[in-house]
Tab-separated table of C-alpha atoms and ligand atoms in Angstrom:
chain	number	residue	atom	x	y	z
A	1	MET	CA	-30.538	-0.324	-95.490
A	2	LYS	CA	-27.423	-2.035	-93.888
A	3	LYS	CA	-28.285	-3.687	-90.830
A	4	LEU	CA	-26.551	-1.578	-87.925
A	5	VAL	CA	-26.810	-3.698	-84.389
A	6	VAL	CA	-25.959	-1.944	-81.512
A	7	LEU	CA	-25.309	-3.320	-77.855
A	8	SER	CA	-25.561	-0.594	-75.335
A	9	GLY	CA	-24.681	-0.877	-71.517
A	10	ALA	CA	-24.414	1.602	-68.396
A	11	GLY	CA	-22.110	3.321	-70.261
A	12	VAL	CA	-24.460	5.110	-72.453
A	13	SER	CA	-26.234	6.481	-69.745
A	14	ALA	CA	-23.383	7.818	-67.582
A	15	GLU	CA	-23.343	11.016	-69.258
A	16	SER	CA	-27.104	11.798	-68.684
A	17	GLY	CA	-26.138	11.004	-64.564
A	18	LEU	CA	-26.922	7.590	-64.388
A	19	ARG	CA	-24.358	5.422	-62.409
A	20	THR	CA	-22.926	2.406	-63.844
A	21	PHE	CA	-22.010	-0.853	-62.300
A	22	ARG	CA	-18.294	-1.786	-62.175
A	23	ASP	CA	-16.619	1.410	-63.220
A	24	MET	CA	-14.710	3.489	-60.539
A	25	GLY	CA	-17.756	4.680	-58.197
A	26	GLY	CA	-20.258	2.109	-59.891
A	27	MET	CA	-23.365	0.939	-58.614
A	28	TRP	CA	-22.102	-2.543	-57.076
A	29	GLU	CA	-19.148	-0.717	-55.098
A	30	GLU	CA	-22.314	0.579	-52.372
A	31	PHE	CA	-24.794	-1.865	-52.769
A	32	ASP	CA	-25.014	-5.727	-52.247
A	33	VAL	CA	-26.271	-6.732	-56.271
A	34	TYR	CA	-27.523	-10.258	-54.436
A	35	GLU	CA	-29.471	-7.854	-52.315
A	36	VAL	CA	-30.899	-5.579	-54.399
A	37	ALA	CA	-30.946	-7.410	-57.671
A	38	SER	CA	-30.957	-11.210	-57.026
A	39	PRO	CA	-34.337	-13.663	-56.412
A	40	ALA	CA	-32.471	-14.894	-52.701
A	41	GLY	CA	-32.756	-10.633	-51.855
A	42	TRP	CA	-36.461	-10.701	-52.912
A	43	ALA	CA	-37.103	-12.703	-50.950
A	44	LYS	CA	-35.097	-12.157	-47.690
A	45	ASP	CA	-36.177	-8.422	-47.937
A	46	ARG	CA	-38.307	-7.402	-50.698
A	47	LYS	CA	-38.462	-3.264	-49.167
A	48	LEU	CA	-34.914	-3.346	-49.583
A	49	VAL	CA	-35.259	-4.228	-53.120
A	50	LEU	CA	-38.022	-1.914	-54.000
A	51	ASN	CA	-36.263	0.866	-52.262
A	52	PHE	CA	-33.238	0.259	-54.259
A	53	TYR	CA	-35.331	0.530	-57.553
A	54	ASN	CA	-37.320	3.283	-56.556
A	55	GLU	CA	-34.114	5.161	-56.069
A	56	ARG	CA	-32.947	4.538	-59.209
A	57	ARG	CA	-36.374	5.056	-61.162
A	58	LYS	CA	-36.394	8.686	-59.169
A	59	GLN	CA	-33.033	9.434	-60.994
A	60	LEU	CA	-34.030	8.136	-64.189
A	61	LEU	CA	-37.287	10.741	-64.440
A	62	GLU	CA	-34.835	13.205	-63.480
A	63	ALA	CA	-32.387	12.086	-66.502
A	64	LYS	CA	-32.005	12.781	-69.873
A	65	PRO	CA	-31.199	11.244	-72.893
A	66	ASN	CA	-27.478	12.212	-74.121
A	67	ARG	CA	-25.715	13.026	-77.098
A	68	GLY	CA	-24.774	9.183	-77.292
A	69	HIS	CA	-28.636	8.040	-77.111
A	70	LEU	CA	-29.209	11.085	-79.457
A	71	GLY	CA	-26.770	9.982	-82.165
A	72	LEU	CA	-27.478	6.185	-82.112
A	73	ALA	CA	-31.169	7.483	-83.122
A	74	GLU	CA	-30.026	9.828	-85.479
A	75	LEU	CA	-28.157	6.747	-87.186
A	76	GLU	CA	-31.650	5.787	-88.385
A	77	LYS	CA	-32.339	8.418	-91.233
A	78	GLU	CA	-29.430	5.944	-92.643
A	79	PHE	CA	-28.843	2.654	-91.386
A	80	ASP	CA	-31.852	-0.232	-90.360
A	81	VAL	CA	-31.032	0.282	-86.602
A	82	LYS	CA	-31.569	-2.211	-83.500
A	83	VAL	CA	-30.401	-1.203	-80.207
A	84	ILE	CA	-30.022	-4.419	-77.799
A	85	THR	CA	-29.556	-2.731	-74.315
A	86	GLN	CA	-28.253	-4.168	-70.924
A	87	ASN	CA	-29.964	-0.828	-69.656
A	88	ILE	CA	-33.230	-0.670	-67.916
A	89	ASP	CA	-33.462	3.312	-68.173
A	90	ASP	CA	-35.430	4.595	-71.270
A	91	LEU	CA	-32.991	6.875	-72.517
A	92	HIS	CA	-32.633	5.367	-76.060
A	93	GLU	CA	-36.330	5.713	-76.400
A	94	ARG	CA	-36.659	8.929	-75.040
A	95	ALA	CA	-34.056	10.007	-77.559
A	96	GLY	CA	-35.828	8.405	-80.485
A	97	SER	CA	-34.654	5.057	-80.986
A	98	THR	CA	-37.267	3.377	-82.437
A	99	SER	CA	-36.415	-0.279	-82.294
A	100	VAL	CA	-34.972	-1.043	-78.474
A	101	LEU	CA	-34.494	-4.576	-77.557
A	102	HIS	CA	-34.011	-4.441	-73.190
A	103	LEU	CA	-32.131	-7.899	-72.485
A	104	HIS	CA	-33.052	-6.622	-68.614
A	105	GLY	CA	-35.688	-5.757	-68.394
A	106	GLU	CA	-37.252	-2.620	-68.004
A	107	LEU	CA	-37.231	0.032	-65.010
A	108	ARG	CA	-40.375	1.905	-65.757
A	109	LYS	CA	-42.343	-1.708	-65.292
A	110	SER	CA	-43.587	-3.880	-63.009
A	111	ARG	CA	-44.473	-7.473	-63.463
A	112	SER	CA	-46.732	-9.693	-61.380
A	113	THR	CA	-45.422	-12.260	-58.699
A	114	ALA	CA	-48.252	-14.486	-59.543
A	115	ASP	CA	-47.900	-14.344	-63.627
A	116	PRO	CA	-45.013	-12.894	-65.307
A	117	ARG	CA	-47.237	-12.468	-68.622
A	118	LEU	CA	-48.924	-9.480	-66.417
A	119	ILE	CA	-46.755	-6.116	-67.065
A	120	TYR	CA	-47.657	-3.218	-66.277
A	121	GLU	CA	-46.397	0.378	-66.834
A	122	ILE	CA	-44.973	2.185	-63.071
A	123	GLU	CA	-47.072	5.851	-62.981
A	124	GLY	CA	-44.036	7.900	-60.994
A	125	TRP	CA	-40.780	6.643	-59.486
A	126	GLU	CA	-42.680	4.509	-56.472
A	127	LEU	CA	-43.365	0.687	-56.903
A	128	ASN	CA	-44.248	-0.237	-52.849
A	129	GLU	CA	-45.648	-3.065	-50.719
A	130	GLY	CA	-48.746	-3.755	-51.323
A	131	ASP	CA	-48.755	-2.772	-54.982
A	132	LEU	CA	-50.568	-5.133	-56.675
A	133	CYS	CA	-51.174	-7.148	-59.828
A	134	GLU	CA	-54.997	-8.159	-61.043
A	135	LYS	CA	-54.733	-11.364	-59.503
A	136	GLY	CA	-53.886	-9.777	-55.929
A	137	SER	CA	-50.583	-10.797	-55.938
A	138	GLN	CA	-47.570	-8.730	-54.769
A	139	LEU	CA	-45.899	-6.511	-57.983
A	140	ARG	CA	-41.717	-6.578	-58.273
A	141	PRO	CA	-39.839	-4.823	-60.637
A	142	HIS	CA	-39.829	-5.937	-64.138
A	143	VAL	CA	-36.089	-6.584	-64.286
A	144	VAL	CA	-34.041	-9.269	-64.963
A	145	TRP	CA	-32.186	-9.815	-61.460
A	146	PHE	CA	-28.486	-12.497	-61.235
A	147	GLY	CA	-29.067	-15.782	-61.506
A	148	GLU	CA	-32.645	-15.724	-63.721
A	149	ALA	CA	-33.275	-16.278	-66.943
A	150	VAL	CA	-32.891	-13.560	-69.929
A	151	PRO	CA	-35.994	-14.104	-72.211
A	152	ALA	CA	-34.852	-12.028	-74.832
A	153	ILE	CA	-31.596	-13.196	-75.866
A	154	GLU	CA	-32.235	-15.742	-78.348
A	155	GLU	CA	-34.073	-12.949	-80.062
A	156	ALA	CA	-31.276	-10.597	-79.559
A	157	ALA	CA	-28.411	-12.586	-81.011
A	158	GLU	CA	-30.550	-13.394	-84.174
A	159	PHE	CA	-30.614	-10.134	-84.808
A	160	VAL	CA	-27.023	-9.905	-84.375
A	161	SER	CA	-26.218	-12.911	-86.893
A	162	GLY	CA	-27.792	-10.255	-89.378
A	163	ALA	CA	-25.923	-7.303	-88.552
A	164	ASP	CA	-23.897	-6.096	-91.382
A	165	ILE	CA	-22.276	-3.627	-88.762
A	166	PHE	CA	-21.624	-4.556	-84.893
A	167	VAL	CA	-21.300	-1.265	-82.482
A	168	ILE	CA	-20.324	-2.180	-78.601
A	169	ILE	CA	-21.318	0.889	-76.519
A	170	GLY	CA	-20.860	1.849	-72.810
A	171	THR	CA	-20.377	-1.820	-71.665
A	172	SER	CA	-18.014	-4.153	-69.587
A	173	MET	CA	-18.826	-6.678	-71.619
A	174	ASN	CA	-18.437	-8.620	-67.874
A	175	VAL	CA	-22.440	-10.227	-68.074
A	176	TYR	CA	-23.340	-13.106	-69.785
A	177	PRO	CA	-25.400	-14.135	-71.714
A	178	ALA	CA	-25.463	-10.730	-73.185
A	179	ALA	CA	-21.550	-10.504	-73.526
A	180	GLY	CA	-21.665	-13.575	-75.514
A	181	LEU	CA	-23.903	-11.900	-78.542
A	182	ILE	CA	-20.558	-10.702	-80.008
A	183	ASP	CA	-19.995	-14.886	-81.039
A	184	HIS	CA	-22.606	-14.298	-83.706
A	185	VAL	CA	-21.339	-11.854	-85.462
A	186	ARG	CA	-20.119	-13.102	-88.833
A	187	ALA	CA	-17.005	-13.472	-89.752
A	188	GLY	CA	-15.558	-10.306	-91.628
A	189	ILE	CA	-18.407	-7.872	-90.004
A	190	PRO	CA	-17.032	-4.730	-88.733
A	191	VAL	CA	-17.018	-4.233	-84.846
A	192	TYR	CA	-16.811	-1.087	-83.179
A	193	VAL	CA	-16.632	-0.285	-79.515
A	194	ILE	CA	-17.394	3.343	-78.225
A	195	ASP	CA	-15.711	3.352	-74.403
A	196	PRO	CA	-13.185	5.696	-72.994
A	197	ASN	CA	-11.828	2.679	-70.677
A	198	GLU	CA	-9.906	-0.068	-72.402
A	199	VAL	CA	-12.393	-3.055	-73.265
A	200	SER	CA	-10.419	-6.167	-74.164
A	201	ILE	CA	-12.762	-8.959	-75.894
A	202	PRO	CA	-11.009	-12.214	-75.824
A	203	GLY	CA	-10.628	-13.369	-79.665
A	204	TYR	CA	-11.402	-10.436	-80.846
A	205	PRO	CA	-8.461	-8.527	-81.653
A	206	HIS	CA	-9.684	-6.846	-84.747
A	207	LEU	CA	-11.942	-3.860	-82.965
A	208	HIS	CA	-12.326	-0.771	-84.329
A	209	VAL	CA	-11.991	1.183	-80.800
A	210	ILE	CA	-13.327	4.042	-80.386
A	211	ARG	CA	-11.540	5.291	-76.986
A	212	LYS	CA	-13.846	8.009	-75.638
A	213	LYS	CA	-16.878	8.661	-73.984
A	214	ALA	CA	-20.470	7.866	-75.659
A	215	GLY	CA	-20.935	11.452	-76.139
A	216	GLU	CA	-18.034	12.451	-78.275
A	217	GLY	CA	-17.693	8.827	-79.822
A	218	ILE	CA	-20.389	8.918	-81.176
A	219	THR	CA	-19.929	11.525	-83.719
A	220	ASP	CA	-16.459	9.229	-84.815
A	221	LEU	CA	-18.843	6.513	-85.464
A	222	ILE	CA	-20.731	8.378	-87.236
A	223	ASN	CA	-18.046	9.815	-89.461
A	224	GLU	CA	-16.548	5.841	-89.699
A	225	LEU	CA	-19.860	4.243	-90.799
A	226	ARG	CA	-20.313	7.083	-93.382
A	227	LYS	CA	-17.228	6.364	-95.028
A	228	LEU	CA	-18.142	3.151	-94.607
A	229	LYS	CA	-21.202	3.512	-97.155
A	230	GLN	CA	-18.761	5.253	-99.713
B	301	APR	N1	-19.361	6.708	-72.213
B	301	APR	C1	-19.202	5.101	-72.727
B	301	APR	N2	-19.094	4.106	-72.175
B	301	APR	C2	-18.979	4.310	-70.779
B	301	APR	C3	-18.739	5.908	-70.140
B	301	APR	C4	-19.178	6.963	-71.035
B	301	APR	N3	-19.346	8.136	-70.268
B	301	APR	N4	-18.370	5.767	-69.035
B	301	APR	C5	-18.241	4.566	-68.486
B	301	APR	N5	-18.362	3.752	-69.821
B	301	APR	C6	-17.921	2.282	-69.567
B	301	APR	C7	-16.573	1.791	-68.871
B	301	APR	O1	-15.870	1.584	-69.310
B	301	APR	C8	-17.529	0.576	-68.999
B	301	APR	O2	-16.803	-0.512	-69.783
B	301	APR	O3	-19.453	1.816	-69.744
B	301	APR	C9	-18.668	0.556	-68.758
B	301	APR	C10	-19.675	0.324	-67.998
B	301	APR	O4	-19.625	-1.418	-67.383
B	301	APR	P1	-20.470	-1.864	-66.473
B	301	APR	O5	-20.444	-0.426	-65.366
B	301	APR	O6	-19.995	-3.379	-66.251
B	301	APR	O7	-21.772	-1.690	-67.020
B	301	APR	P2	-22.412	-3.052	-67.964
B	301	APR	O8	-21.418	-3.672	-68.912
B	301	APR	O9	-23.597	-2.369	-68.830
B	301	APR	O10	-23.470	-3.683	-67.028
B	301	APR	C11	-23.772	-5.280	-67.812
B	301	APR	O11	-24.309	-6.010	-64.902
B	301	APR	O12	-24.848	-5.460	-63.232
B	301	APR	C12	-25.242	-5.936	-64.546
B	301	APR	O13	-27.705	-6.133	-64.978
B	301	APR	C13	-26.707	-5.105	-64.843
B	301	APR	O14	-27.249	-4.477	-67.587
B	301	APR	C14	-25.941	-4.543	-65.947
B	301	APR	C15	-24.997	-5.703	-66.482
């Protein structure tokens, strides 16, 4: 089976009702990213940070995968699919994708502030002050904040360099190192982009652009990929 590697971003979850970041009405229009998603913000007011992620976790529990997520899961019948996502939601997994790599962490998990190897599932939607790890330290969201390392980036780059097809879906390609993954695609490998808005990637003029929302564009992608197989 051909290796199909997908890089997804907030846009793939937009039709599930979860906000994007830099779109009209995006998250970063309302919140100061450094207040709610950086180590400095955590040091300054961890309750604000915990509440920010509690709100997003609450929305996630009410959200469902959309046709974009479901279509990617469907493709596992015909391709060896690896989803590399910048999203911290679990909608790819809930749609049925069996191989998902989270570059920026997972909203439904917490992590010890004393020992980052201690990671826990969050029951329900709340993680609050006083919720402690087994070593007695405050738990934090298991999310990569601005200014923090992206531990999974090397593994992600490995997957991309072995791709026979690369698909970018629902990301503005603004944030590094995730956006730099396209540089690991081998020469001559087809790159598809599904996005209702213009996505320009410097140095990559030959993208196969499907200028649609994920829920509709995924059908076009599946049809185009099937032609590739013939
Ligand atoms: N279907 C597909 N794409 C969509 C849809 C949709 N229904 N709606 C919006 N988009 C596209 C937008 O056009 C944009 O290109 O999704 C992209 C969203 O871009 P961003 O809001 O920048 O989100 P993302 O690229 O995932 O951000 C990357 O930045 O804030 C950090 O850690 C955060 O993981 C996030 C990272």
